[in-house]
Short mmCIF file of C-alpha atoms and ligand atoms in Angstrom, two decimals:
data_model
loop_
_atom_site.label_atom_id
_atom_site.label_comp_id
_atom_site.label_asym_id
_atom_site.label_seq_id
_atom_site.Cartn_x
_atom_site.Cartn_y
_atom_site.Cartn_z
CA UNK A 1 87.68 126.41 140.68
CA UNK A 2 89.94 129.40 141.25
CA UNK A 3 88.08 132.07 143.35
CA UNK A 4 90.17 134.73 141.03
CA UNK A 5 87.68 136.96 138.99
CA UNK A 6 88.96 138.76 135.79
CA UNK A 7 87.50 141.58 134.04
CA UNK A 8 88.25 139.97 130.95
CA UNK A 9 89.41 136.50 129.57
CA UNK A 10 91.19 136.54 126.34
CA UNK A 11 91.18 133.15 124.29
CA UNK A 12 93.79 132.91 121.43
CA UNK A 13 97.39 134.99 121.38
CA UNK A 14 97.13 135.79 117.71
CA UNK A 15 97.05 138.95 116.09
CA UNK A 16 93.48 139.56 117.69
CA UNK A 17 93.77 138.48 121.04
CA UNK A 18 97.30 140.16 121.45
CA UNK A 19 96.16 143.52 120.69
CA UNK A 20 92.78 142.64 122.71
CA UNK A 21 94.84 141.94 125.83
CA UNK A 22 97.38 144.89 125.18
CA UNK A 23 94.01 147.74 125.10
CA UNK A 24 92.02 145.99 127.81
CA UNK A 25 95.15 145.74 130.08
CA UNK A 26 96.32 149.22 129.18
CA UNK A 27 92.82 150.63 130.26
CA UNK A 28 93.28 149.18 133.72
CA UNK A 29 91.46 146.18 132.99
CA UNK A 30 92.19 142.68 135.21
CA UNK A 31 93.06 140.35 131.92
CA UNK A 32 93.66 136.79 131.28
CA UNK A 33 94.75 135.86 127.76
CA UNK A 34 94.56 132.16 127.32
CA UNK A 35 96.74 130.00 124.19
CA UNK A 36 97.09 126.76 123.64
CA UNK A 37 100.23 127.03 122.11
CA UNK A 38 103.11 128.75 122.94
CA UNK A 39 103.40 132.67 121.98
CA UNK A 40 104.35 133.41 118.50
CA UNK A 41 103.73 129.79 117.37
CA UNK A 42 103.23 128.65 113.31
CA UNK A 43 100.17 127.01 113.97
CA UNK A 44 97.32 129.55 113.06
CA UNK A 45 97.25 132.72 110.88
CA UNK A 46 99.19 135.68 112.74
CA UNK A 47 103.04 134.16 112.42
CA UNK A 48 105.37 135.18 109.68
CA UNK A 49 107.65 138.01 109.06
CA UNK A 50 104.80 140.49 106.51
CA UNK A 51 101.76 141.33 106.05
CA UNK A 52 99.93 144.15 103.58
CA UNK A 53 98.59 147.27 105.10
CA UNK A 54 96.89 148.87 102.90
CA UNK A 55 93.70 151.43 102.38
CA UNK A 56 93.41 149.81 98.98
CA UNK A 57 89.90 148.42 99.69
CA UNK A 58 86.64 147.64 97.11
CA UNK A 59 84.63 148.42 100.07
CA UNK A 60 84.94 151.96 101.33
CA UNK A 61 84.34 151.21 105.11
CA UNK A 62 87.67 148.85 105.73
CA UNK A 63 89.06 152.19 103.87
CA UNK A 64 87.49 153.99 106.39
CA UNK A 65 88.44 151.96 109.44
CA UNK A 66 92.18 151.47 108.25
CA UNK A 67 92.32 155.41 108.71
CA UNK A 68 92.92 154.31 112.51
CA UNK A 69 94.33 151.17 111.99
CA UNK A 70 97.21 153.13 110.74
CA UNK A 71 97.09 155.88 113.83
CA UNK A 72 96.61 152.63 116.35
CA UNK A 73 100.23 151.00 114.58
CA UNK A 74 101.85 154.51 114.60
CA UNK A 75 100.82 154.44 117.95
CA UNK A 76 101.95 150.76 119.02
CA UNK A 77 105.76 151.64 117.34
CA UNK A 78 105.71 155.04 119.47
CA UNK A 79 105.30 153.14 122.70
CA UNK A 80 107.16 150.07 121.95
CA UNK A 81 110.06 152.07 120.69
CA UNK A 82 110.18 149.45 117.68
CA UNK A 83 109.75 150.09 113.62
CA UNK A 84 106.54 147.37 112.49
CA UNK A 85 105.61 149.75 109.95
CA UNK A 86 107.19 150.25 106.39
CA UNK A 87 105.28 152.23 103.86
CA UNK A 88 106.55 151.43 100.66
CA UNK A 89 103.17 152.40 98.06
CA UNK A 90 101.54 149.23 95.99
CA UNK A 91 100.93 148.59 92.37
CA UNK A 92 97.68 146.92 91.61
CA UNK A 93 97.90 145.28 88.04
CA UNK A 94 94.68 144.66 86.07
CA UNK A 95 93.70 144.60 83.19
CA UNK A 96 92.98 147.72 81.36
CA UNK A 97 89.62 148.64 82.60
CA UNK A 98 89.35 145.70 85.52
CA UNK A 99 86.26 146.20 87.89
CA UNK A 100 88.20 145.75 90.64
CA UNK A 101 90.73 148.40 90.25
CA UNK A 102 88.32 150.52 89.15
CA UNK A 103 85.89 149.96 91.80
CA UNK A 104 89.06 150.37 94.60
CA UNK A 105 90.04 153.87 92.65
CA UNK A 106 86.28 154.80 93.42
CA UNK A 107 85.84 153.88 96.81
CA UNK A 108 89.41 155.73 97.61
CA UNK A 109 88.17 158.52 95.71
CA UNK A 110 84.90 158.45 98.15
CA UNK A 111 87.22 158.23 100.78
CA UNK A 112 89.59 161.02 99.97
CA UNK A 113 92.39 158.98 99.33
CA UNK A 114 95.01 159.71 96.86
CA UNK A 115 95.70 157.04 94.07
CA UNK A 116 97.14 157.51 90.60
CA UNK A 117 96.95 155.20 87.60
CA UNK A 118 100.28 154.91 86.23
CA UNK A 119 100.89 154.16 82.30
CA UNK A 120 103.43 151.21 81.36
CA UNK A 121 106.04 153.46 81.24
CA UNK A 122 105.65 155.30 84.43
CA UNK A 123 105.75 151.57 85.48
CA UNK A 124 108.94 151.34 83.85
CA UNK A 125 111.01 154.72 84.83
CA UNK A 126 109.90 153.77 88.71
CA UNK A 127 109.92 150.06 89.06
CA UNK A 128 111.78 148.33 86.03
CA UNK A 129 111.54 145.20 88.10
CA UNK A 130 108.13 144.66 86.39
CA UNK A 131 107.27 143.74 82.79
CA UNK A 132 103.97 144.45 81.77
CA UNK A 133 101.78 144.60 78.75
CA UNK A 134 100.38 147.59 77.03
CA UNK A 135 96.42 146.70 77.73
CA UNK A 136 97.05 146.19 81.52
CA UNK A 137 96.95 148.92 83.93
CA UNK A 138 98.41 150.28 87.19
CA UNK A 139 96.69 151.98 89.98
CA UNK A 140 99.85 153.14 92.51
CA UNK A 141 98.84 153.82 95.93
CA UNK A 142 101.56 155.88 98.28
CA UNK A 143 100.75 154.62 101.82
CA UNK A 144 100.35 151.21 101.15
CA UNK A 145 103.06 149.03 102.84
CA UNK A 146 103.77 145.72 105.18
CA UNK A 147 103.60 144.82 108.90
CA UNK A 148 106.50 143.13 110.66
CA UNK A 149 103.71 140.64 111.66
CA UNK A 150 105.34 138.18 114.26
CA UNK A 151 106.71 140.97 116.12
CA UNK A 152 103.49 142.71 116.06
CA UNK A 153 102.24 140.07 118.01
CA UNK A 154 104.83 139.59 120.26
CA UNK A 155 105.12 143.44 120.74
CA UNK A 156 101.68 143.45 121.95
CA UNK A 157 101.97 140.56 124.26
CA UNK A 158 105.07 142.28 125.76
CA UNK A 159 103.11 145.68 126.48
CA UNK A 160 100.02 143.39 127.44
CA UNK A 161 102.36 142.25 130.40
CA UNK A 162 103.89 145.14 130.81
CA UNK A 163 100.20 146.55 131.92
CA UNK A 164 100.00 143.79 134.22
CA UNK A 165 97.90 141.09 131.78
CA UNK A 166 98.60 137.81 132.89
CA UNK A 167 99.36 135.45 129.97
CA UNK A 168 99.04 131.97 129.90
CA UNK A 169 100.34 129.45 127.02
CA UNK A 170 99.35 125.93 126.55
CA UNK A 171 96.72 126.37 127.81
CA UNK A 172 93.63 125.41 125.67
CA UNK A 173 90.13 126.19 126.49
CA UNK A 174 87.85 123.02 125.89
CA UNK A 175 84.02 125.15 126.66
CA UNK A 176 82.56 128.14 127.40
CA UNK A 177 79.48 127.93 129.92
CA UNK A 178 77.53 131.23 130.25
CA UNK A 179 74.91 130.27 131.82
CA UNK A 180 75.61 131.12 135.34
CA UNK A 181 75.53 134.39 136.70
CA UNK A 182 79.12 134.71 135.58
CA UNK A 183 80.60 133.47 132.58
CA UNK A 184 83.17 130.81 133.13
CA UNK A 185 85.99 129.71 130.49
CA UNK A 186 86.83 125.40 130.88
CA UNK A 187 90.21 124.57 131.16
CA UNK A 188 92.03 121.50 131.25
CA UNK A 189 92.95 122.84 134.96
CA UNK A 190 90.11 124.20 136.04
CA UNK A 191 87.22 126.90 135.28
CA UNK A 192 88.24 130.53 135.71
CA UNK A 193 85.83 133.38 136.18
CA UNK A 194 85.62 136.67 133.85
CA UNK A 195 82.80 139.27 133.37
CA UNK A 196 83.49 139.72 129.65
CA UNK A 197 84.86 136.70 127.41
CA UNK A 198 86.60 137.59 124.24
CA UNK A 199 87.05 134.99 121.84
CA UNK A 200 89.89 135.70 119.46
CA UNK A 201 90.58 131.99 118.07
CA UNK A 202 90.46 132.29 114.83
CA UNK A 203 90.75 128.92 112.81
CA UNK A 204 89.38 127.07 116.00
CA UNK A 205 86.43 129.79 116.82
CA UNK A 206 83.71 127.44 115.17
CA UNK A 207 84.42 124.02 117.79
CA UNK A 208 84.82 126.18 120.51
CA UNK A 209 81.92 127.70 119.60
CA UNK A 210 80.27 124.95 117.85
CA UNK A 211 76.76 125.26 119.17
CA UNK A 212 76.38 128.59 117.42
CA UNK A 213 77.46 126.77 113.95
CA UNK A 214 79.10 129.80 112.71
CA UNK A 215 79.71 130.15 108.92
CA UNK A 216 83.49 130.25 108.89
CA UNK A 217 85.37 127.63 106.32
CA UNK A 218 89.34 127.57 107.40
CA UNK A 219 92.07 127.02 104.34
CA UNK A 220 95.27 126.18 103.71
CA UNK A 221 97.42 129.02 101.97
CA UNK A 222 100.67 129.43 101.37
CA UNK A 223 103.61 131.60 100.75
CA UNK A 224 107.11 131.61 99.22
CA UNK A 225 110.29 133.11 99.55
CA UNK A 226 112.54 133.09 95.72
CA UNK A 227 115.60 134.26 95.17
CA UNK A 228 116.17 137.47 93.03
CA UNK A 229 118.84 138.17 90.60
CA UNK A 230 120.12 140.97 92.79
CA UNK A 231 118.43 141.43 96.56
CA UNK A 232 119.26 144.87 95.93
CA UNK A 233 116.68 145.19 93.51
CA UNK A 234 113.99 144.14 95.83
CA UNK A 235 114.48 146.30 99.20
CA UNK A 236 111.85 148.05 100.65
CA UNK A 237 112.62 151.68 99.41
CA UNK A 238 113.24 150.13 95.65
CA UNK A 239 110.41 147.97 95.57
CA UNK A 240 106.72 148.30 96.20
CA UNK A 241 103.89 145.76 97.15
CA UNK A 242 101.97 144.48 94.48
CA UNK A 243 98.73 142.80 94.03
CA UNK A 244 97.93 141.56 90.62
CA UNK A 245 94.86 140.09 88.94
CA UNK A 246 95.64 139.81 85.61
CA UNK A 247 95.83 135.76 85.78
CA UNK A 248 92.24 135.70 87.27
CA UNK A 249 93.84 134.62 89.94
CA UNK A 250 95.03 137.43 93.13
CA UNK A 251 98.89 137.28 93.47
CA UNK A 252 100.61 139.70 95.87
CA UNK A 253 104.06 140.14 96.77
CA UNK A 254 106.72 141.99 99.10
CA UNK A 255 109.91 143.33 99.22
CA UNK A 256 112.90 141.80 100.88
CA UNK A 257 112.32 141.76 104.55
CA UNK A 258 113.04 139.24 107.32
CA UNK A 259 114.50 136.86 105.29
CA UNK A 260 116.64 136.03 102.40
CA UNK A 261 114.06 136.29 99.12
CA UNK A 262 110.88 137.84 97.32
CA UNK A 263 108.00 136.44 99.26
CA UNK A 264 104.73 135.79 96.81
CA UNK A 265 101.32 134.79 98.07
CA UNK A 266 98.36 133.97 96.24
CA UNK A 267 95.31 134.82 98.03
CA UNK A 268 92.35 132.30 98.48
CA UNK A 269 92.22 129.54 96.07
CA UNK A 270 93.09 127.49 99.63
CA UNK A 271 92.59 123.91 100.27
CA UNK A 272 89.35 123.59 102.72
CA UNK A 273 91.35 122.53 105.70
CA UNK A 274 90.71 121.27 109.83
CA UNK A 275 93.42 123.36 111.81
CA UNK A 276 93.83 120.75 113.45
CA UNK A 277 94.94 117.83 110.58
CA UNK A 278 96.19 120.35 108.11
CA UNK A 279 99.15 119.65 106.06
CA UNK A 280 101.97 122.14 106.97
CA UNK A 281 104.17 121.00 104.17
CA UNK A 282 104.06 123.62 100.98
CA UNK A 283 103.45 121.79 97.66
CA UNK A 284 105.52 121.58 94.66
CA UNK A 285 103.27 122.37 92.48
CA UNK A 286 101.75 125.73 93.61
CA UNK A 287 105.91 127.08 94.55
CA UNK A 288 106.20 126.26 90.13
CA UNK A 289 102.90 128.08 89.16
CA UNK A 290 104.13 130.80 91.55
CA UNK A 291 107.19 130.87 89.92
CA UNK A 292 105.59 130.84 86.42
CA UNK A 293 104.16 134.31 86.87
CA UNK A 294 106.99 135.70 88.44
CA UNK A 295 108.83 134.85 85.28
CA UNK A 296 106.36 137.04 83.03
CA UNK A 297 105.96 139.48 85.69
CA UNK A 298 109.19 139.83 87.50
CA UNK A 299 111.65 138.04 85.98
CA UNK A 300 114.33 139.05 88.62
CA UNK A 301 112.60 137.26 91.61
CA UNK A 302 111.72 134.32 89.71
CA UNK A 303 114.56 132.71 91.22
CA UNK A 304 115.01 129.48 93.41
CA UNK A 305 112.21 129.15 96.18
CA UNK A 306 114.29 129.60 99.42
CA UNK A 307 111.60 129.12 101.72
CA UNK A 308 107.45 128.52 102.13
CA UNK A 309 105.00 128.22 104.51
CA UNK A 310 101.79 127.29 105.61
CA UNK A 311 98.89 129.58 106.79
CA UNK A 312 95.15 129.29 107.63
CA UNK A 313 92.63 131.78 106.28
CA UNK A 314 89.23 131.56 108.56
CA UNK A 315 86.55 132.77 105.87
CA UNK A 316 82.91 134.08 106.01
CA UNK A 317 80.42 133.89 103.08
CA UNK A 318 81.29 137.33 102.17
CA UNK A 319 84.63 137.64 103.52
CA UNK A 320 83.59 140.26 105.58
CA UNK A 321 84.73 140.04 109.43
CA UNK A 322 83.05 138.97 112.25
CA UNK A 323 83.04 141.20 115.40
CA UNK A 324 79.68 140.87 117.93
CA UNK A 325 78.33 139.68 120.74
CA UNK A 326 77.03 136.06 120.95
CA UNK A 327 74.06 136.20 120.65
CA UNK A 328 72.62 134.34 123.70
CA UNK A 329 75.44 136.12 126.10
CA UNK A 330 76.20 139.42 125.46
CA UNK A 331 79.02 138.66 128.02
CA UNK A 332 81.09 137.00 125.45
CA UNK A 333 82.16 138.56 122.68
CA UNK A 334 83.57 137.32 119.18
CA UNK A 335 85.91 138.01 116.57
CA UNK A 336 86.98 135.64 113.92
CA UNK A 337 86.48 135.04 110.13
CA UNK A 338 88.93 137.72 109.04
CA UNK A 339 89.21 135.82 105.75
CA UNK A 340 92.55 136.42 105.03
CA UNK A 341 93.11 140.21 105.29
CA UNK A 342 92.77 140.96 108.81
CA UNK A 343 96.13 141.50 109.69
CA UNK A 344 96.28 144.95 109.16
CA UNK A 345 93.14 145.32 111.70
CA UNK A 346 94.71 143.89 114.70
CA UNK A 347 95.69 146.78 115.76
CA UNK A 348 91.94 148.90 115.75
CA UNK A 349 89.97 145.46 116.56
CA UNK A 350 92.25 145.16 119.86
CA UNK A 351 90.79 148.74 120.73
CA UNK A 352 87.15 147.80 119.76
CA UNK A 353 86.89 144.53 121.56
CA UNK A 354 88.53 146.72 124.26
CA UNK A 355 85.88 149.32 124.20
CA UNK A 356 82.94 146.74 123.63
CA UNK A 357 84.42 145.01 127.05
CA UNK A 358 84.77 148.07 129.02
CA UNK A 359 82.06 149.93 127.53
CA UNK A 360 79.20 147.61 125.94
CA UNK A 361 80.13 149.16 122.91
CA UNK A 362 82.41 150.89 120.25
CA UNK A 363 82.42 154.34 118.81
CA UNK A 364 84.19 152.40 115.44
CA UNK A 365 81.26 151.15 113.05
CA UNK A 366 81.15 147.43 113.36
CA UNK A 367 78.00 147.42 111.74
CA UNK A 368 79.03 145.34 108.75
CA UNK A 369 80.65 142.77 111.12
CA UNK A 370 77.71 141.32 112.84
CA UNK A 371 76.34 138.09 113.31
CA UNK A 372 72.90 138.68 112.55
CA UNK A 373 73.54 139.13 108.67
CA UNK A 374 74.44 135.29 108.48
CA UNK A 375 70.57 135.16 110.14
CA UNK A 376 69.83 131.32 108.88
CA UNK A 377 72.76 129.79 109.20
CA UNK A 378 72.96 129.98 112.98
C1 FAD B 401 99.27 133.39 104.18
C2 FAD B 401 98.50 134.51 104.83
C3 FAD B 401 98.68 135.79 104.35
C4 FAD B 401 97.96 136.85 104.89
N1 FAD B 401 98.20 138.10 104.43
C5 FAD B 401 97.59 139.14 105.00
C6 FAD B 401 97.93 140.46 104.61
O1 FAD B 401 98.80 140.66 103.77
N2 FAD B 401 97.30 141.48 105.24
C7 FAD B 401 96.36 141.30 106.18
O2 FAD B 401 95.81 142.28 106.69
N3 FAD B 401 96.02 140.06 106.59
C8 FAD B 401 96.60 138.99 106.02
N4 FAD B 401 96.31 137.71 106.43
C9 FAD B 401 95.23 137.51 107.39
C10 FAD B 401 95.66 137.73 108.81
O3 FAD B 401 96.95 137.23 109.02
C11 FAD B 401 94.62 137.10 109.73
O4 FAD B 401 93.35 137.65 109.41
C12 FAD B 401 94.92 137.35 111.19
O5 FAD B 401 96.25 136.97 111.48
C13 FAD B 401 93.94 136.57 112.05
O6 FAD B 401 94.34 136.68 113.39
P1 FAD B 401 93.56 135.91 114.55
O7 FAD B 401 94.07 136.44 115.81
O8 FAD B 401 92.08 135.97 114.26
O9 FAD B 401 93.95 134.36 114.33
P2 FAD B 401 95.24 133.56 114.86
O10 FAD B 401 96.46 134.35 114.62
O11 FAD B 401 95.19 132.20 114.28
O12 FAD B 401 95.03 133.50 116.42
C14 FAD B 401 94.10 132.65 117.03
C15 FAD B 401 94.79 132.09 118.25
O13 FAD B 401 93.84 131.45 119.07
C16 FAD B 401 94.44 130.30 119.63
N5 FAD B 401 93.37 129.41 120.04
C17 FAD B 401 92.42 128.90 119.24
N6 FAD B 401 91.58 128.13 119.93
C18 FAD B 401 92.00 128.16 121.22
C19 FAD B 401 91.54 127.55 122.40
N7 FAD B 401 90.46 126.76 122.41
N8 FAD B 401 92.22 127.79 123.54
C20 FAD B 401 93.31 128.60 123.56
N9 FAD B 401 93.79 129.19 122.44
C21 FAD B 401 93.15 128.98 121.29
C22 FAD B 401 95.28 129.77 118.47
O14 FAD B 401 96.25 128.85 118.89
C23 FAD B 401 95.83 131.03 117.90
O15 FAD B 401 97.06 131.40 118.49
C24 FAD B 401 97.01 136.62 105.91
C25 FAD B 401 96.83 135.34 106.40
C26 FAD B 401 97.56 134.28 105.88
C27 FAD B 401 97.33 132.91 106.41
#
């Protein structure tokens, strides 16, 4: 066993465990950050060229919390010297009198956020791109906008080692074993030594963690990439996010960035999925039905699909987070099930696991993130 002794062992370079290692190492902290891939890989949920930031939330404490999300990215492109940011304001489509855009407008109210509802024609004289009908309505939200995501994480694996982390790729943790005075992380070279363990591996959390059978159920999403009409249509200062429910289904989409096309989501709806067996290839079918809304909604990037992907979502029961302790060694901590809108996070959760490893505990309120609130399942 190597006599080295860390003050922290990171497992899992995604989004988490990137901006984990970056705050731990920039407070002076001895890290190790552990992946059993290589950096920046397609594998898990953090790869990609967007995601949505947003303080577009039904529940007002992400609102809350995304406050200094959006400080810790300012932050991040300030020190890195690179743009990850673009604020670009979202539509939300519903229809007319929708609970959930009505229950977002109150807790951004409650929040003291700005947010307007627009009427089809205000729709119309600022984004023609859309088409919509007269009983569906639009909240517009100003700051909402998109990571660069895959240089997010790379960005804070490069400041991580710029602080002196120590980051080590294919390199896959088979066990945990706390019970010895020290917690110990197994390798398939060896056991190394940390005081605090962070676990940051989001689709694979549950079988390294089996024993604590947490709740988490990992699908398969996907996204896609279709031509426009005209790209210049679709650039980031001409075209907004949206998110829109009016299928009963929750579509979302970005402007051109990163690559050649419109890229259009839909969230959940995903294939129950092993991370390990899951089919990467995208599937015919769901690039048409994509493509069959875009037609009714934007008609101009309903074009030919250029490009698509596979993605993992790790969800909880209430798609609510999960950030704690475990709960028979407070040594190791945990963050997973960030049920497909985490992203935007990475950037505040790298500063609370930091905290909760220096400190034993956060000044952020985690409080809706713990463990205990799945009480019989584990
Ligand atoms: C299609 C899609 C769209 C999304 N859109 C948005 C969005 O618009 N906005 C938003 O905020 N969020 C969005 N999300 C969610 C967001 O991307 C995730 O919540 C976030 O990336 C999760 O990061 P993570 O670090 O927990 O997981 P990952 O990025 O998967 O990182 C976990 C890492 O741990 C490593 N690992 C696992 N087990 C081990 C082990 N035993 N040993 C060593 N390494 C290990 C893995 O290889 C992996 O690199 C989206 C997700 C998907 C899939």
């Amino acid at each position: 066993m190597s006599k080295e002794m860390y003050d922290a062992i990171v497992i899992g370079a995604g989004g988490m465990g990137s901006a984990t290692a970056y705050h731990l190492a920039k407070s002076g902290a001895k890290t190790l950050l552990l992946e059993q891939f290589h950096r920046g890989h397609t594998f898990g949920s953090s790869h990609g060229d967007t995601r949505i930031i947003r303080l577009v939330y039904e529940k007002q404490f992400y609102t809350e919390l995304m406050k200094s999300a959006y400080a810790e990215w300012r932050a991040l492109e300030s020190v890195s010297g690179k743009a990850l940011m673009f604020v670009t304001g979202s539509v939300l489509i519903t229809p007319d009198g929708h609970e959930y855009s009505t229950s977002i407008r109150a807790s951004l109210e409650a929040a003291g956020i700005e947010s307007e509802w627009w009427s089809p024609k205000q729709l119309a004289s600022r984004f023609p791109q859309f088409r919509i009908d007269k009983n569906q309505s639009v909240l517009w939200q100003k700051d909402t906008g998109f990571l660069h995501a895959s240089e997010c994480v790379l960005t804070h694996l490069q400041l991580a080692e710029g602080h002196g982390a120590e980051v080590r790729e294919q390199t896959a943790v088979t066990g945990i074993d706390w019970e010895r005075d020290v917690p110990e992380v197994i390798t398939e070279g060896g056991r190394l030594r940390a005081k605090k363990i962070v676990v940051t591996a989001g689709a694979w959390a549950k079988q390294l963690l089996s024993k604590l059978n947490l709740p988490l159920t990992v699908t398969r999403q996907q996204i896609v990439y279709y031509r426009p009409t005209d790209a210049s249509l679709f650039q980031p200062d001409r075209f907004p996010i949206f998110i829109d429910v009016t299928w009963d289904e929750f579509f979302y989409g970005f402007p051109v960035f990163g690559r050649e096309g419109v890229k259009v989501a839909r969230h959940g709806k995903g294939q129950v999925v092993s991370p390990n067996t899951c089919n990467r290839t995208p599937d015919a079918e769901y690039i048409d039905h994509l493509r069959a809304f875009l037609k009714e909604r934007i008609p101009d990037a309903a074009g030919e699909a250029l490009y698509a992907q596979v993605c993992l979502y790790t969800e909880t029961p209430d798609e609510d987070f999960i950030i704690d302790a475990h709960p028979d060694c407070p040594d190791v901590l945990i963050a997973t099930g960030f049920s497909g809108h985490g992203f935007k996070f990475c950037s505040l959760v790298g500063r609370i696991l930091s905290e909760m490893v220096r400190e034993g505990q956060t000044r952020f309120d985690i409080n809706p993130f713990r463990l205990d609130r799945f009480g019989e399942h584990l």
